[in-house]
Amino acid sequence: MIEKMKLLHITGPREDIDRAVDQYLSRYEIHFENVDADLGSTSNVKPFVETNGYREAYQKAKELWESMEPFTGQVERMKPKMAEEFVNTLSGMVERIRHRQEELRQKKMEAQGRMEELVPFRGLDYELHKIQEFQFIAFRFGRIAREYYRKMMQYVHRTDYVLFYECHSDANYVWGAYFVPELYKKLVDAVCLAFHFEGIPIPDSLAGTPEKAYLDARKEYEACGKEIRRLDGQIKEIIQQHSSRLTAAYTALESYCRNFEVRKFAVCTRSDGQGAMAEEYYILYGWLSEEDAVHLERAVETDPLIHVLREEGTAQLIGTPPTRLKNPKIFQPFEMFVKMYGLPAYNEMDPTIFLGLTYTLMFGMMFGDVGQGICLMVGGFLLYRAKGMSLGGIISLAGVWSTVFGFLYGSIFGIEEWMEPLWMRPMGNIMKTLFLAIGFGMLLIMVAMVLNIINAVRAREIGRLFFDSSGLAGLICYGSAVAGIAFLAMGRTTVASMTFAALIGLPLLAILLKEPLSNLAEKKEHMFPPGSKLMYFVEALVELFDVVLSYATNSISFVRVGAFALSHAGMMSVVLSLAGYESGSPNWLVVALGNLVVMGLEGLVVGIQVLRLEYYEMFSRFYRGTGKAFQAFFGKKELGGNEKWQ
């Protein structure tokens, strides 16, 4: 079912919009219409343009609030201005600590860099500052790839004035330092560069041995980390000490910023006078449920600054009402399938209940088994309750009908010897099963045509009502054909063939002339569409042939309902045969696994095939799904409460 909606015109002084939204509108689920496109072009109104001055404070409050422990006490109400001042003060305190943390992180990174530089040279047991004081000996710290290390060492061994001291090595590189007299510095540097020796600069500030310098750097690294963690705790402590006021400030700013967005749906009157005439007013249009509309009207009755009026004639100017589905809880999971196809228009019939009944019924016909049906029913219910999955609810309800048809077919986990069927066994009545499936499909198609007629009456579409292939003409034609087939099947030929010809031929003629007859009934200026009448009749004949063909194919398509009932019984007989059931001592593990495979594989296929029948054979005849979703700007709140304004 579709919930009834009312369009409200809401207006008041421009400067009062925040109070009106917070005190009244935010308590209701309202679908606002953007009226700027409709009213903004007039000379009387202009867009409501304003800058949110609290957005920056809100972002700060959000960041602080998300970093604190959840506050479980009572939250006081706070004005946005006071909330902004409090947040800026608290944020300033936190920012000063974070600035100090950033300085410490920088020092920590520098210490880490020194540690990484010194790690390979920790084996050099000589003070760095003494090496740096050499006057006649040059030195280079660095690393060299192992593939070039041996060649460089051959050069070093052949040369009397070069000394290489290896400090560290791994699978790829060797770290160390070479020493050379200043006289040969440039020559040796050039040779070592040819061997791809990569120099590593050692800061002049490092004192002592590389090991001592490394330990000093690690000490500084650890001290910085400890201080950063201490400051983190200080920040959390400060925030936690102010958790009550921070929660109040965040709530106030978050509410204000959310309410501020209402302005994008509003327009303002233009002020072109003095005194009272210079005051500007906001204008809002919103859809509410009938119940909420009554409550809002009563709430503002005594408030002189906000005016709420119901709009009836303006609804077409503003737009069509949004659609919000409101079905019994047992059918709510099937709203998922309806939304997949498209929401119903506001004046269209909601097919949720029809889909829920027919989907589960056909699923049960195609998947009739007591044991497997109970498994689907219980498993789907648990998924629906634990995870809130709509598909779980659908599976559970489909399992109910599977269980019912399992009793009718006499099947428990595919075993048919444990109980007698209350109706028949599909594999023992193959042709009857298939013909009954087609007959059931014909009945559903006629029901879909009736629903299309109802929707046509609601939409006031005369052509769709009388001359559509799924309207009165289609229902008479298809119903007469179905009745004729039924009479022939029962061996009755009492009805004159001319009567049947008239009941089928005249509706087909009406369908052929749908467009001119519709134009005539609606008293339009031209009966036929512009263009050649010959081409019109050629196209209409082709379309009529397609209509007749669709009647036949749609009906035969339902044979899959019986075919899958046979397929299910056949698959279970294969499972029992593999388990050796006929021998009297079956392998029950194979039986259990086979049932799981059939439930998973065939259940999925049957679910898809039933949905295909719903969409293509029935929905296509009566349902358009062109509605727009109801999008509530606010979540519904409890009216009243123990809130305190500060």
XYZ file of C-alpha atoms in Angstrom:
646
model
C 0.000 0.000 0.000
C 1.053 3.575 -0.622
C 0.916 5.990 2.287
C -1.286 9.036 1.716
C 0.644 12.296 1.436
C -0.258 15.928 1.970
C 1.581 18.915 0.494
C 2.172 21.724 2.990
C 3.086 25.316 2.233
C 5.350 26.573 5.039
C 6.343 30.209 5.389
C 7.617 32.695 7.957
C 10.130 35.536 8.441
C 13.491 34.793 6.852
C 15.483 35.298 10.056
C 13.198 32.831 11.895
C 13.847 29.823 9.643
C 16.414 28.221 11.974
C 14.050 28.294 14.948
C 11.141 27.035 12.865
C 13.143 24.153 11.455
C 14.625 23.151 14.816
C 11.451 23.532 16.871
C 8.906 22.129 14.412
C 10.040 20.758 11.048
C 12.957 18.653 12.297
C 10.522 16.532 14.322
C 8.767 15.149 11.235
C 9.689 13.118 8.191
C 9.292 15.660 5.393
C 10.059 15.268 1.705
C 10.943 18.801 0.624
C 10.360 19.907 -2.957
C 12.877 22.179 -4.636
C 10.538 25.015 -5.605
C 13.280 27.305 -6.900
C 12.867 25.845 -10.402
C 9.115 26.526 -10.352
C 8.822 29.774 -8.401
C 12.359 31.150 -8.691
C 11.725 32.583 -12.166
C 8.970 34.885 -10.925
C 9.647 38.471 -9.976
C 8.304 38.007 -6.435
C 10.807 35.491 -5.111
C 14.526 34.793 -5.191
C 16.714 31.842 -4.158
C 17.494 31.527 -0.460
C 21.257 32.118 -0.555
C 23.156 32.207 2.715
C 26.559 31.083 4.028
C 26.723 28.654 6.914
C 28.914 30.397 9.473
C 29.058 27.388 11.779
C 30.376 24.800 9.303
C 34.014 25.189 10.367
C 33.097 24.907 14.050
C 31.001 21.840 13.258
C 33.936 20.113 11.542
C 36.137 20.796 14.573
C 33.445 19.542 16.940
C 32.938 16.400 14.874
C 36.657 15.588 14.905
C 36.874 16.067 18.676
C 33.638 14.209 19.395
C 34.653 11.172 17.324
C 37.930 10.893 19.284
C 36.321 10.683 22.730
C 34.661 7.827 24.600
C 30.871 7.609 24.073
C 28.965 9.894 26.438
C 25.992 8.170 28.080
C 24.630 10.938 30.298
C 21.902 13.473 29.644
C 22.788 15.970 26.933
C 21.895 19.585 27.580
C 20.697 21.882 24.820
C 23.156 24.529 23.698
C 22.789 27.512 21.402
C 24.920 27.351 18.219
C 26.819 30.543 19.120
C 27.783 29.217 22.559
C 28.648 25.869 21.007
C 30.952 27.567 18.509
C 32.763 29.488 21.256
C 33.214 26.381 23.370
C 34.459 24.277 20.437
C 36.948 26.972 19.357
C 38.324 27.184 22.917
C 38.624 23.422 23.308
C 40.038 23.028 19.807
C 42.658 25.697 20.566
C 43.810 23.803 23.641
C 44.061 20.577 21.679
C 45.767 22.243 18.721
C 48.563 23.624 20.911
C 49.270 20.140 22.191
C 49.113 18.701 18.685
C 51.540 21.371 17.459
C 53.995 20.235 20.128
C 53.372 16.636 19.024
C 54.168 17.576 15.440
C 57.501 19.072 16.547
C 58.274 15.878 18.435
C 57.335 13.739 15.441
C 59.747 15.756 13.326
C 62.553 15.187 15.874
C 61.610 11.526 16.050
C 61.866 11.194 12.263
C 65.263 12.908 12.293
C 66.482 10.537 15.008
C 65.177 7.592 13.039
C 67.025 8.858 9.970
C 70.276 9.078 11.915
C 69.728 5.574 13.255
C 69.198 4.218 9.751
C 72.388 5.946 8.575
C 74.450 4.653 11.490
C 73.240 1.050 11.627
C 75.669 -0.181 8.932
C 78.648 1.599 10.604
C 78.132 0.423 14.170
C 81.064 -1.978 13.715
C 83.550 0.930 13.311
C 85.053 1.262 16.781
C 86.500 4.751 16.408
C 85.211 8.137 17.439
C 83.592 10.027 14.577
C 84.711 13.491 15.665
C 88.336 12.341 15.629
C 87.915 11.011 12.098
C 86.430 14.356 11.098
C 89.519 16.115 12.524
C 91.916 14.358 10.141
C 93.923 17.010 8.226
C 95.891 14.934 5.747
C 93.682 11.888 5.425
C 90.407 12.025 3.464
C 87.589 9.527 4.107
C 84.254 8.446 2.639
C 81.455 6.491 4.328
C 79.104 4.602 2.005
C 77.997 1.318 0.510
C 78.805 -0.712 -2.583
C 76.904 -3.488 -4.335
C 78.385 -6.941 -3.825
C 78.911 -7.441 -7.557
C 81.343 -4.503 -7.568
C 82.812 -5.020 -4.085
C 85.318 -7.693 -5.144
C 86.644 -5.572 -8.018
C 87.048 -2.563 -5.748
C 88.891 -4.639 -3.156
C 91.280 -5.881 -5.837
C 92.004 -2.241 -6.612
C 92.474 -1.478 -2.903
C 94.908 -4.394 -2.445
C 96.959 -3.282 -5.433
C 97.168 0.270 -4.109
C 99.404 1.176 -1.192
C 97.653 4.410 -0.195
C 93.989 3.221 0.106
C 92.508 1.535 3.190
C 88.931 0.119 3.204
C 87.275 -0.742 6.510
C 84.221 -3.035 6.210
C 81.538 -2.294 8.808
C 78.450 -4.274 7.761
C 77.122 -6.409 4.917
C 74.022 -8.213 3.697
C 73.053 -10.223 0.619
C 73.116 -7.164 -1.647
C 75.449 -4.502 -0.212
C 78.622 -3.979 1.785
C 78.888 -0.893 4.027
C 82.172 0.627 5.099
C 84.597 3.529 4.800
C 87.753 4.067 2.802
C 90.665 6.281 3.889
C 93.113 7.931 1.501
C 95.749 10.719 1.706
C 94.440 14.128 0.601
C 96.928 14.032 -2.296
C 95.129 11.053 -3.881
C 91.577 11.958 -2.814
C 90.196 12.994 -6.216
C 91.789 10.036 -7.986
C 90.429 7.462 -5.540
C 87.003 9.151 -5.469
C 86.823 8.851 -9.256
C 87.862 5.187 -9.193
C 85.400 4.290 -6.406
C 82.663 6.157 -8.248
C 83.362 3.942 -11.238
C 82.770 0.962 -8.954
C 79.351 2.506 -8.038
C 80.355 3.285 -4.468
C 77.471 5.283 -2.960
C 78.587 7.855 -0.439
C 76.594 8.315 2.781
C 77.144 11.690 4.494
C 77.668 11.561 8.256
C 76.490 14.712 10.066
C 79.257 16.735 11.740
C 77.179 16.933 14.914
C 77.575 13.231 15.662
C 80.090 12.578 18.414
C 81.698 9.453 19.790
C 81.782 6.103 18.087
C 79.042 5.133 15.593
C 77.699 2.758 18.248
C 77.405 5.566 20.793
C 75.872 7.916 18.203
C 73.360 5.208 17.297
C 72.406 4.649 20.918
C 72.028 8.422 21.470
C 69.759 8.647 18.417
C 67.685 5.681 19.617
C 67.372 7.247 23.055
C 66.111 10.473 21.500
C 63.738 8.461 19.257
C 62.257 6.618 22.236
C 62.002 9.783 24.334
C 60.086 11.562 21.562
C 57.731 8.602 21.192
C 57.099 8.501 24.922
C 56.377 12.228 25.041
C 54.009 11.956 22.044
C 52.081 9.180 23.808
C 51.933 11.239 26.989
C 50.507 14.168 25.034
C 47.976 11.817 23.394
C 46.791 10.861 26.843
C 46.658 14.525 27.819
C 44.467 15.289 24.788
C 42.112 12.401 25.625
C 41.961 13.531 29.236
C 41.100 17.110 28.255
C 38.420 15.941 25.816
C 36.992 13.461 28.308
C 36.825 16.133 31.014
C 34.625 18.197 28.692
C 32.727 15.252 27.162
C 29.331 16.473 28.369
C 29.668 19.981 26.948
C 31.437 18.697 23.834
C 28.554 16.313 23.138
C 26.089 19.151 23.644
C 28.096 21.461 21.373
C 28.493 18.806 18.678
C 24.782 17.965 18.827
C 23.836 21.640 18.554
C 26.187 22.338 15.636
C 25.337 19.099 13.845
C 21.628 19.855 14.190
C 22.124 23.432 13.018
C 24.193 22.429 9.972
C 21.689 19.734 9.022
C 18.805 22.159 9.463
C 20.726 24.815 7.523
C 20.573 22.599 4.428
C 16.809 23.149 4.323
C 17.609 26.498 2.707
C 18.480 24.810 -0.578
C 14.797 23.834 -0.929
C 13.485 27.294 -0.018
C 12.953 30.590 -1.787
C 12.589 34.073 -0.310
C 10.207 36.866 -1.112
C 11.828 40.026 -2.474
C 11.811 43.086 -0.242
C 11.024 46.277 -2.132
C 9.480 48.536 0.469
C 9.875 50.316 3.793
C 9.093 49.037 7.281
C 7.034 45.870 7.323
C 7.118 45.651 3.530
C 10.914 45.378 3.669
C 10.802 42.144 5.672
C 11.593 38.997 3.721
C 9.812 35.652 4.133
C 10.966 32.133 3.313
C 8.733 29.693 1.400
C 8.986 25.920 1.705
C 6.911 23.120 0.191
C 7.044 19.654 1.729
C 5.187 16.351 1.576
C 4.153 14.712 4.852
C 1.983 11.760 5.714
C -1.593 12.690 6.587
C -0.981 11.942 10.262
C 2.203 14.038 10.433
C 0.553 16.873 8.527
C -2.234 17.057 11.110
C 0.263 17.031 13.997
C 2.394 19.778 12.431
C -0.634 21.979 11.769
C -1.726 21.634 15.379
C 1.796 22.301 16.691
C 2.107 25.681 14.933
C -1.439 26.897 15.558
C -0.395 29.244 18.363
C 2.938 30.342 16.831
C 2.524 33.659 14.982
C 5.892 33.396 13.201
C 5.261 30.234 11.182
C 2.334 29.560 8.887
C 1.464 26.103 7.546
C -1.202 25.661 4.871
C -2.342 22.613 2.950
C -1.953 22.904 -0.804
C -4.336 21.073 -3.052
C -4.377 22.870 -6.395
C -0.665 23.703 -6.295
C 0.371 20.046 -6.161
C 0.569 19.731 -9.947
C 2.759 22.846 -10.151
C 5.111 21.637 -7.444
C 5.298 18.050 -8.682
C 3.756 14.647 -8.194
C 3.636 13.278 -4.644
C 6.500 10.993 -3.627
C 5.849 7.334 -2.919
C 6.375 5.720 0.463
C 5.334 2.092 0.795
C 3.473 1.050 3.923
C 2.670 -2.647 3.908
C 1.950 -5.232 6.598
C 5.197 -6.418 8.175
C 4.922 -9.893 6.656
C 5.003 -8.402 3.137
C 7.657 -5.732 3.728
C 10.563 -7.942 2.516
C 8.928 -8.071 -0.939
C 9.232 -4.297 -1.258
C 12.827 -5.025 -2.295
C 11.620 -6.692 -5.521
C 9.159 -3.872 -6.180
C 11.899 -1.236 -5.803
C 14.171 -3.234 -8.118
C 11.529 -2.883 -10.844
C 10.599 0.696 -9.916
C 8.499 2.356 -7.229
C 4.794 2.730 -8.042
C 3.573 6.199 -8.929
C 1.513 7.874 -6.218
C -1.809 7.113 -7.953
C -0.719 3.618 -9.006
C -1.537 0.394 -7.196
C 1.223 -0.954 -4.968
C 1.908 -4.521 -6.201
C 3.800 -5.630 -3.078
C 1.055 -7.811 -1.579
C 0.156 -9.288 -4.989
C 3.833 -10.056 -5.624
C 4.293 -11.542 -2.148
C 1.346 -13.891 -2.547
C 2.044 -15.026 -6.109
C 5.829 -15.269 -5.712
C 5.704 -17.527 -2.675
C 2.839 -19.576 -4.122
C 4.668 -20.277 -7.403
C 7.906 -20.973 -5.525
C 6.081 -23.561 -3.431
C 4.585 -25.193 -6.532
C 8.018 -25.479 -8.152
C 9.892 -26.487 -4.989
C 7.426 -28.647 -3.061
C 9.171 -30.587 -0.315
C 8.310 -30.737 3.393
C 11.851 -31.171 4.735
C 13.562 -28.699 2.433
C 10.720 -26.224 2.840
C 11.129 -26.263 6.635
C 14.900 -25.726 6.221
C 14.285 -22.728 3.948
C 11.648 -21.375 6.312
C 13.881 -21.594 9.410
C 17.111 -20.522 7.679
C 15.485 -17.535 5.983
C 13.818 -16.461 9.222
C 17.133 -16.550 11.102
C 18.812 -14.452 8.395
C 15.966 -11.954 8.472
C 16.016 -11.605 12.262
C 19.788 -11.641 12.738
C 20.922 -9.620 9.708
C 17.730 -7.798 8.701
C 18.044 -9.244 5.177
C 14.862 -8.785 3.139
C 15.907 -11.751 1.013
C 15.933 -13.881 4.168
C 12.314 -12.952 4.869
C 11.353 -13.810 1.289
C 13.088 -17.197 1.529
C 11.339 -17.916 4.819
C 7.865 -17.191 3.430
C 8.642 -19.140 0.256
C 9.653 -22.032 2.517
C 6.177 -22.000 4.068
C 4.546 -22.675 0.693
C 7.265 -25.206 -0.170
C 6.291 -27.095 2.973
C 2.570 -26.907 2.094
C 3.138 -28.257 -1.422
C 5.507 -30.844 0.015
C 2.513 -32.304 1.876
C 0.403 -32.042 -1.284
C 3.109 -33.850 -3.311
C 3.997 -36.321 -0.516
C 7.728 -35.528 -0.480
C 10.074 -35.218 2.546
C 13.704 -34.494 1.618
C 12.928 -36.103 -1.745
C 11.734 -39.359 -0.152
C 8.187 -40.167 -1.282
C 7.716 -43.451 0.607
C 7.364 -41.830 4.024
C 3.951 -40.248 3.380
C 1.039 -40.333 0.971
C 0.385 -37.190 -1.108
C -2.630 -35.125 -0.145
C -3.086 -34.239 -3.818
C -0.805 -35.877 -6.396
C 2.783 -36.721 -7.229
C 4.112 -34.545 -10.121
C 6.228 -37.354 -11.636
C 3.185 -39.621 -11.707
C 1.013 -37.011 -13.445
C 3.366 -35.244 -15.841
C 0.881 -33.906 -18.416
C -1.625 -32.928 -15.750
C 1.094 -31.016 -13.894
C 2.115 -29.101 -17.016
C -1.451 -28.267 -18.086
C -2.396 -27.148 -14.584
C 0.665 -24.857 -14.551
C -0.431 -23.232 -17.815
C -3.997 -22.855 -16.534
C -2.721 -21.255 -13.332
C -0.635 -18.874 -15.429
C -3.651 -17.891 -17.528
C -5.541 -17.066 -14.341
C -2.688 -14.868 -13.109
C -2.489 -13.053 -16.446
C -6.198 -12.228 -16.205
C -5.712 -10.996 -12.643
C -2.884 -8.770 -13.924
C -5.273 -7.376 -16.550
C -7.817 -6.564 -13.841
C -5.107 -4.734 -11.900
C -4.214 -2.801 -15.059
C -7.858 -1.750 -15.399
C -7.837 -0.509 -11.800
C -4.633 1.450 -12.423
C -6.122 2.926 -15.593
C -9.174 4.113 -13.646
C -6.909 5.687 -11.029
C -4.833 7.402 -13.709
C -7.966 8.367 -15.683
C -6.505 6.967 -18.920
C -9.474 6.097 -21.133
C -7.443 4.440 -23.868
C -5.573 2.244 -21.419
C -8.832 1.337 -19.682
C -10.906 0.296 -22.721
C -8.611 -0.382 -25.684
C -5.287 -1.573 -24.240
C -4.117 -5.147 -24.764
C -4.293 -5.500 -20.975
C -7.434 -3.368 -20.594
C -11.090 -4.297 -20.966
C -10.645 -5.235 -24.618
C -7.666 -7.450 -23.809
C -9.419 -9.035 -20.837
C -12.512 -9.915 -22.906
C -10.413 -11.272 -25.782
C -8.011 -13.296 -23.632
C -10.722 -14.424 -21.218
C -12.899 -15.630 -24.093
C -9.978 -17.579 -25.581
C -9.238 -19.162 -22.198
C -12.923 -20.044 -21.729
C -13.037 -21.600 -25.204
C -9.977 -23.724 -24.460
C -11.542 -24.794 -21.155
C -14.796 -25.800 -22.872
C -12.892 -27.839 -25.459
C -10.855 -29.520 -22.718
C -14.084 -30.487 -20.957
C -15.663 -31.697 -24.239
C -18.398 -29.037 -24.209
C -19.323 -27.343 -27.496
C -22.620 -25.737 -26.509
C -21.453 -22.171 -27.077
C -21.870 -21.016 -30.669
C -18.634 -20.490 -32.576
C -19.919 -17.118 -33.872
C -20.254 -15.886 -30.307
C -16.652 -16.809 -29.598
C -15.576 -15.166 -32.827
C -17.303 -11.965 -31.780
C -15.918 -12.062 -28.225
C -12.400 -12.452 -29.610
C -12.574 -10.505 -32.875
C -14.265 -7.307 -31.673
C -11.785 -6.732 -28.797
C -8.885 -7.361 -31.196
C -10.368 -4.739 -33.517
C -10.574 -2.313 -30.594
C -6.911 -3.022 -29.754
C -6.010 -2.466 -33.411
C -7.738 0.941 -33.369
C -6.576 1.859 -29.858
C -5.052 5.234 -30.731
C -7.900 6.663 -32.862
C -10.557 5.313 -30.484
C -8.697 6.806 -27.498
C -8.426 10.173 -29.243
C -12.118 10.031 -30.059
C -13.101 9.156 -26.483
C -10.895 11.933 -25.104
C -12.351 14.386 -27.682
C -9.013 15.294 -29.195
C -8.812 17.381 -32.329
C -7.343 14.665 -34.558
C -8.576 11.099 -34.472
C -5.605 9.560 -36.305
C -1.980 10.452 -35.664
C -0.269 12.652 -38.267
C 1.150 10.858 -41.288
C -0.044 8.233 -43.725
C -3.096 6.275 -42.573
C -1.913 3.278 -44.617
C 1.355 3.161 -42.708
C -0.542 3.523 -39.464
C -2.656 0.444 -40.216
C 0.413 -1.530 -41.310
C 2.175 -0.724 -38.024
C -1.006 -1.396 -36.039
C -1.419 -4.811 -37.677
C 2.170 -5.732 -36.829
C 1.596 -4.611 -33.225
C -1.674 -6.583 -33.087
C 0.148 -9.694 -34.263
C 2.697 -9.116 -31.495
C -0.151 -8.777 -28.951
C -1.744 -12.087 -30.002
C 1.662 -13.753 -29.961
C 2.378 -12.357 -26.486
C -0.920 -13.808 -25.204
C 0.219 -17.252 -26.328
C 3.874 -16.989 -25.240
C 3.019 -15.475 -21.855
C 0.610 -18.313 -21.171
C 2.979 -21.055 -22.298
C 5.774 -19.440 -20.260
C 4.035 -20.635 -17.108
C 4.716 -24.229 -18.117
C 8.023 -23.746 -16.284
C 6.066 -23.845 -12.992
C 5.135 -27.467 -13.680
C 8.464 -28.239 -15.343
C 10.432 -27.226 -12.260
C 8.105 -29.257 -10.030
C 9.029 -32.256 -12.201
C 12.689 -31.230 -12.251
C 12.806 -31.059 -8.454
C 11.365 -34.545 -8.099
C 13.761 -35.826 -10.777
C 16.854 -34.309 -9.129
C 15.932 -35.799 -5.756
C 15.438 -39.222 -7.335
C 18.972 -38.963 -8.736
C 20.302 -38.044 -5.265
C 18.531 -41.036 -3.685
C 19.795 -43.308 -6.438
C 23.399 -42.181 -5.847
C 22.919 -42.761 -2.115
C 21.733 -46.329 -2.782
C 18.306 -45.735 -1.252
C 16.689 -48.597 -3.188
C 19.093 -51.089 -1.605
C 17.530 -50.504 1.807
C 20.742 -49.237 3.440
C 21.330 -45.791 1.921
C 24.337 -43.592 2.581
C 22.659 -40.868 4.630
C 25.628 -38.526 4.248
C 25.090 -38.557 0.470
C 21.373 -37.943 1.045
C 22.122 -34.948 3.277
C 24.720 -33.461 0.930
C 22.423 -34.032 -2.055
C 19.597 -32.202 -0.309
C 21.919 -29.267 0.451
C 23.046 -29.084 -3.184
C 19.464 -29.225 -4.472
C 18.286 -26.584 -1.986
C 21.128 -24.265 -2.934
C 21.261 -24.781 -6.697
C 17.634 -25.386 -7.593
C 16.377 -22.954 -4.959
C 18.415 -20.185 -6.603
C 17.211 -21.096 -10.110
C 13.573 -21.368 -9.024
C 13.761 -18.018 -7.219
C 15.094 -16.341 -10.369
C 12.534 -18.004 -12.641
C 9.618 -16.985 -10.411
C 10.893 -13.396 -10.374
C 11.107 -13.519 -14.167
C 7.468 -14.602 -14.367
C 6.504 -11.760 -12.027
C 8.332 -9.088 -14.001
C 7.788 -10.151 -17.597
C 4.479 -11.979 -17.597
C 2.544 -9.963 -15.000
C 4.190 -6.650 -14.071
C 4.573 -5.716 -17.727
C 0.767 -5.871 -18.087
C -0.354 -3.605 -15.274
C 2.600 -1.912 -13.616
C 4.793 0.975 -14.758
C 6.875 1.759 -11.670
C 7.488 5.432 -12.482
C 7.141 6.781 -8.950
C 9.731 8.860 -7.093
C 10.904 7.738 -3.683
C 9.898 9.571 -0.525
C 13.162 10.957 0.880
C 12.703 12.241 4.386
C 15.045 15.138 5.133
C 14.779 14.484 8.869
C 14.433 11.302 10.843
C 11.345 11.125 13.002
C 11.843 12.287 16.614
C 9.813 11.855 19.747
C 7.707 14.886 20.512
C 8.614 16.515 23.816
C 11.371 15.298 26.147
C 13.552 16.525 28.977
C 15.704 18.830 26.847
C 17.068 21.996 28.470
C 18.012 25.126 26.614
C 21.178 26.870 27.722
